[in-house]
């Protein structure tokens, strides 16, 4: 998804990595995911890393190709690896990743991806978030890595 996209396809599924869930939870904005797209999935490894109860609108999907996940996990952490393979296995998915190396890997294999900041920007453009700069400031306070342009 480009930086300039402003909506999601009706049949699209958001697949989130752990960093997005933690960041949105810590600033009280986890609900943004559901408001952007009613279909939000995570790998069981991400659920384990997140470590908190999930809302009932986030569903856990198991990665089918464990061998591919094992290979990718030699370069990336297990949550990112599982998320990438899950996105590969899921039609019409949008992968949410924040780690630069994981994003590059996803891009190199042709996955549609976005970061937490990009999601929040879209949510702001759609009126789901009232004050984008306030949300970004809350993330900064949590030491979340934010690109200079924000």
PDB file of C-alpha atoms in Angstrom:
ATOM      1  CA  UNK A   1       0.000   0.000   0.000  1.00  0.00           C
ATOM      2  CA  UNK A   2       1.423   3.372  -0.913  1.00  0.00           C
ATOM      3  CA  UNK A   3       1.641   6.261   1.503  1.00  0.00           C
ATOM      4  CA  UNK A   4      -1.164   7.945  -0.416  1.00  0.00           C
ATOM      5  CA  UNK A   5      -3.797   5.223  -0.185  1.00  0.00           C
ATOM      6  CA  UNK A   6      -6.769   6.222   1.870  1.00  0.00           C
ATOM      7  CA  UNK A   7      -8.935   3.136   2.181  1.00  0.00           C
ATOM      8  CA  UNK A   8      -8.964  -0.623   2.196  1.00  0.00           C
ATOM      9  CA  UNK A   9     -10.659  -3.041  -0.119  1.00  0.00           C
ATOM     10  CA  UNK A  10     -13.830  -4.461   1.397  1.00  0.00           C
ATOM     11  CA  UNK A  11     -12.499  -8.009   1.224  1.00  0.00           C
ATOM     12  CA  UNK A  12      -9.022  -7.151   2.474  1.00  0.00           C
ATOM     13  CA  UNK A  13      -7.580  -8.718   5.602  1.00  0.00           C
ATOM     14  CA  UNK A  14      -5.126  -6.867   7.825  1.00  0.00           C
ATOM     15  CA  UNK A  15      -2.377  -9.118   9.152  1.00  0.00           C
ATOM     16  CA  UNK A  16      -0.576  -7.425  12.000  1.00  0.00           C
ATOM     17  CA  UNK A  17       2.808  -8.005  13.543  1.00  0.00           C
ATOM     18  CA  UNK A  18       3.306  -7.587  17.280  1.00  0.00           C
ATOM     19  CA  UNK A  19       4.774  -4.063  17.230  1.00  0.00           C
ATOM     20  CA  UNK A  20       1.595  -2.582  15.767  1.00  0.00           C
ATOM     21  CA  UNK A  21      -0.623  -4.279  18.356  1.00  0.00           C
ATOM     22  CA  UNK A  22       1.591  -3.171  21.239  1.00  0.00           C
ATOM     23  CA  UNK A  23       1.942   0.406  19.979  1.00  0.00           C
ATOM     24  CA  UNK A  24      -1.792   0.844  19.361  1.00  0.00           C
ATOM     25  CA  UNK A  25      -2.653  -0.760  22.714  1.00  0.00           C
ATOM     26  CA  UNK A  26      -0.209   1.489  24.573  1.00  0.00           C
ATOM     27  CA  UNK A  27      -1.770   4.655  23.140  1.00  0.00           C
ATOM     28  CA  UNK A  28      -5.366   3.445  23.471  1.00  0.00           C
ATOM     29  CA  UNK A  29      -5.905   3.127  19.715  1.00  0.00           C
ATOM     30  CA  UNK A  30      -6.153  -0.642  19.089  1.00  0.00           C
ATOM     31  CA  UNK A  31      -9.747  -0.144  17.945  1.00  0.00           C
ATOM     32  CA  UNK A  32      -8.373   1.750  14.908  1.00  0.00           C
ATOM     33  CA  UNK A  33      -7.541  -1.594  13.300  1.00  0.00           C
ATOM     34  CA  UNK A  34     -11.159  -2.777  13.506  1.00  0.00           C
ATOM     35  CA  UNK A  35     -12.494   0.549  12.271  1.00  0.00           C
ATOM     36  CA  UNK A  36     -10.185   0.431   9.245  1.00  0.00           C
ATOM     37  CA  UNK A  37     -10.938  -3.173   8.370  1.00  0.00           C
ATOM     38  CA  UNK A  38     -13.274  -5.651  10.065  1.00  0.00           C
ATOM     39  CA  UNK A  39     -10.966  -8.555   9.175  1.00  0.00           C
ATOM     40  CA  UNK A  40      -7.843  -8.496  11.362  1.00  0.00           C
ATOM     41  CA  UNK A  41      -5.699 -11.611  11.706  1.00  0.00           C
ATOM     42  CA  UNK A  42      -2.509 -12.433  13.532  1.00  0.00           C
ATOM     43  CA  UNK A  43      -0.294 -15.488  13.674  1.00  0.00           C
ATOM     44  CA  UNK A  44      -0.288 -17.461  16.923  1.00  0.00           C
ATOM     45  CA  UNK A  45       3.370 -16.417  17.407  1.00  0.00           C
ATOM     46  CA  UNK A  46       2.243 -12.777  17.375  1.00  0.00           C
ATOM     47  CA  UNK A  47      -0.486 -13.547  19.908  1.00  0.00           C
ATOM     48  CA  UNK A  48       2.178 -15.121  22.148  1.00  0.00           C
ATOM     49  CA  UNK A  49       4.501 -12.110  21.784  1.00  0.00           C
ATOM     50  CA  UNK A  50       1.627  -9.677  22.431  1.00  0.00           C
ATOM     51  CA  UNK A  51       0.897 -11.513  25.668  1.00  0.00           C
ATOM     52  CA  UNK A  52      -2.447  -9.860  26.436  1.00  0.00           C
ATOM     53  CA  UNK A  53      -6.025 -10.895  25.853  1.00  0.00           C
ATOM     54  CA  UNK A  54      -7.114 -10.115  22.319  1.00  0.00           C
ATOM     55  CA  UNK A  55     -10.396  -8.477  21.437  1.00  0.00           C
ATOM     56  CA  UNK A  56     -12.841 -10.895  19.808  1.00  0.00           C
ATOM     57  CA  UNK A  57     -12.518  -9.132  16.439  1.00  0.00           C
ATOM     58  CA  UNK A  58      -8.854 -10.139  16.047  1.00  0.00           C
ATOM     59  CA  UNK A  59      -8.601 -13.752  14.992  1.00  0.00           C
ATOM     60  CA  UNK A  60      -5.601 -16.043  15.184  1.00  0.00           C
ATOM     61  CA  UNK A  61      -4.572 -17.940  12.069  1.00  0.00           C
ATOM     62  CA  UNK A  62      -1.985 -20.683  12.065  1.00  0.00           C
ATOM     63  CA  UNK A  63       0.813 -20.543   9.520  1.00  0.00           C
ATOM     64  CA  UNK A  64       0.553 -23.544   7.210  1.00  0.00           C
ATOM     65  CA  UNK A  65       4.050 -23.546   5.691  1.00  0.00           C
ATOM     66  CA  UNK A  66       6.169 -24.059   8.809  1.00  0.00           C
ATOM     67  CA  UNK A  67       9.255 -24.801   6.690  1.00  0.00           C
ATOM     68  CA  UNK A  68       9.068 -21.423   4.948  1.00  0.00           C
ATOM     69  CA  UNK A  69       8.542 -19.775   8.327  1.00  0.00           C
ATOM     70  CA  UNK A  70      11.629 -21.538   9.682  1.00  0.00           C
ATOM     71  CA  UNK A  71      13.728 -20.280   6.761  1.00  0.00           C
ATOM     72  CA  UNK A  72      12.516 -16.688   7.127  1.00  0.00           C
ATOM     73  CA  UNK A  73      13.048 -16.806  10.900  1.00  0.00           C
ATOM     74  CA  UNK A  74      16.779 -17.177  10.256  1.00  0.00           C
ATOM     75  CA  UNK A  75      16.689 -13.509   9.162  1.00  0.00           C
ATOM     76  CA  UNK A  76      13.756 -12.074  11.143  1.00  0.00           C
ATOM     77  CA  UNK A  77      12.142 -12.669  14.529  1.00  0.00           C
ATOM     78  CA  UNK A  78       9.463 -15.336  14.898  1.00  0.00           C
ATOM     79  CA  UNK A  79       6.499 -12.942  14.981  1.00  0.00           C
ATOM     80  CA  UNK A  80       7.631 -11.140  11.836  1.00  0.00           C
ATOM     81  CA  UNK A  81       8.419 -14.428  10.095  1.00  0.00           C
ATOM     82  CA  UNK A  82       5.021 -15.876  10.955  1.00  0.00           C
ATOM     83  CA  UNK A  83       3.254 -12.668   9.868  1.00  0.00           C
ATOM     84  CA  UNK A  84       5.038 -12.659   6.522  1.00  0.00           C
ATOM     85  CA  UNK A  85       4.219 -16.304   5.793  1.00  0.00           C
ATOM     86  CA  UNK A  86       0.627 -15.751   6.910  1.00  0.00           C
ATOM     87  CA  UNK A  87       0.356 -12.825   4.490  1.00  0.00           C
ATOM     88  CA  UNK A  88       1.787 -15.020   1.729  1.00  0.00           C
ATOM     89  CA  UNK A  89      -0.885 -17.625   2.500  1.00  0.00           C
ATOM     90  CA  UNK A  90      -3.779 -15.152   2.769  1.00  0.00           C
ATOM     91  CA  UNK A  91      -5.412 -13.661  -0.303  1.00  0.00           C
ATOM     92  CA  UNK A  92      -6.136  -9.919  -0.264  1.00  0.00           C
ATOM     93  CA  UNK A  93      -4.005  -9.285   2.783  1.00  0.00           C
ATOM     94  CA  UNK A  94      -2.323  -6.120   3.955  1.00  0.00           C
ATOM     95  CA  UNK A  95       0.652  -6.803   6.207  1.00  0.00           C
ATOM     96  CA  UNK A  96       1.431  -4.382   9.037  1.00  0.00           C
ATOM     97  CA  UNK A  97       5.140  -4.380   9.861  1.00  0.00           C
ATOM     98  CA  UNK A  98       7.337  -1.764  11.498  1.00  0.00           C
ATOM     99  CA  UNK A  99      10.769  -3.406  11.512  1.00  0.00           C
ATOM    100  CA  UNK A 100      12.761  -2.075   8.543  1.00  0.00           C
ATOM    101  CA  UNK A 101      14.408  -5.387   7.699  1.00  0.00           C
ATOM    102  CA  UNK A 102      11.048  -7.197   7.811  1.00  0.00           C
ATOM    103  CA  UNK A 103       9.445  -4.498   5.634  1.00  0.00           C
ATOM    104  CA  UNK A 104      12.214  -4.827   3.047  1.00  0.00           C
ATOM    105  CA  UNK A 105      11.840  -8.599   3.041  1.00  0.00           C
ATOM    106  CA  UNK A 106       8.067  -8.334   2.558  1.00  0.00           C
ATOM    107  CA  UNK A 107       8.526  -5.792  -0.213  1.00  0.00           C
ATOM    108  CA  UNK A 108      11.105  -7.964  -1.993  1.00  0.00           C
ATOM    109  CA  UNK A 109       8.670 -10.864  -2.181  1.00  0.00           C
ATOM    110  CA  UNK A 110       5.824  -8.647  -3.376  1.00  0.00           C
ATOM    111  CA  UNK A 111       3.631  -8.440  -0.292  1.00  0.00           C
ATOM    112  CA  UNK A 112       1.336  -5.475   0.240  1.00  0.00           C
ATOM    113  CA  UNK A 113       2.583  -3.841   3.445  1.00  0.00           C
ATOM    114  CA  UNK A 114       2.217  -0.774   5.603  1.00  0.00           C
ATOM    115  CA  UNK A 115       3.547   0.400   8.967  1.00  0.00           C
ATOM    116  CA  UNK A 116       1.700   1.446  12.099  1.00  0.00           C
ATOM    117  CA  UNK A 117       2.247   5.139  11.291  1.00  0.00           C
ATOM    118  CA  UNK A 118       0.822   4.619   7.799  1.00  0.00           C
ATOM    119  CA  UNK A 119      -2.262   2.961   9.271  1.00  0.00           C
ATOM    120  CA  UNK A 120      -2.729   5.832  11.686  1.00  0.00           C
ATOM    121  CA  UNK A 121      -2.329   8.333   8.865  1.00  0.00           C
ATOM    122  CA  UNK A 122      -5.061   6.596   6.863  1.00  0.00           C
ATOM    123  CA  UNK A 123      -7.266   6.466   9.961  1.00  0.00           C
ATOM    124  CA  UNK A 124      -6.736  10.199  10.389  1.00  0.00           C
ATOM    125  CA  UNK A 125      -7.561  10.880   6.729  1.00  0.00           C
ATOM    126  CA  UNK A 126     -10.789   8.888   7.140  1.00  0.00           C
ATOM    127  CA  UNK A 127     -11.776  10.749  10.331  1.00  0.00           C
ATOM    128  CA  UNK A 128     -11.297   7.693  12.558  1.00  0.00           C
ATOM    129  CA  UNK A 129      -8.622   9.573  14.525  1.00  0.00           C
ATOM    130  CA  UNK A 130      -9.374  13.160  15.459  1.00  0.00           C
ATOM    131  CA  UNK A 131      -5.864  14.431  16.146  1.00  0.00           C
ATOM    132  CA  UNK A 132      -3.073  12.682  14.222  1.00  0.00           C
ATOM    133  CA  UNK A 133      -0.308  14.820  15.747  1.00  0.00           C
ATOM    134  CA  UNK A 134      -1.498  13.961  19.271  1.00  0.00           C
ATOM    135  CA  UNK A 135      -1.373  10.230  18.462  1.00  0.00           C
ATOM    136  CA  UNK A 136       2.120  10.600  16.980  1.00  0.00           C
ATOM    137  CA  UNK A 137       3.237  12.492  20.087  1.00  0.00           C
ATOM    138  CA  UNK A 138       1.951   9.660  22.320  1.00  0.00           C
ATOM    139  CA  UNK A 139       3.977   7.194  20.251  1.00  0.00           C
ATOM    140  CA  UNK A 140       7.074   9.399  20.566  1.00  0.00           C
ATOM    141  CA  UNK A 141       6.641   9.396  24.345  1.00  0.00           C
ATOM    142  CA  UNK A 142       6.742   5.591  24.202  1.00  0.00           C
ATOM    143  CA  UNK A 143      10.014   5.757  22.211  1.00  0.00           C
ATOM    144  CA  UNK A 144       8.296   4.283  19.126  1.00  0.00           C
ATOM    145  CA  UNK A 145      10.509   4.888  16.080  1.00  0.00           C
ATOM    146  CA  UNK A 146       8.847   7.524  13.939  1.00  0.00           C
ATOM    147  CA  UNK A 147      10.134   8.749  10.566  1.00  0.00           C
ATOM    148  CA  UNK A 148      11.455  12.325  10.558  1.00  0.00           C
ATOM    149  CA  UNK A 149       8.674  13.560   8.259  1.00  0.00           C
ATOM    150  CA  UNK A 150       6.095  13.135  11.054  1.00  0.00           C
TER     151      UNK A 150
END
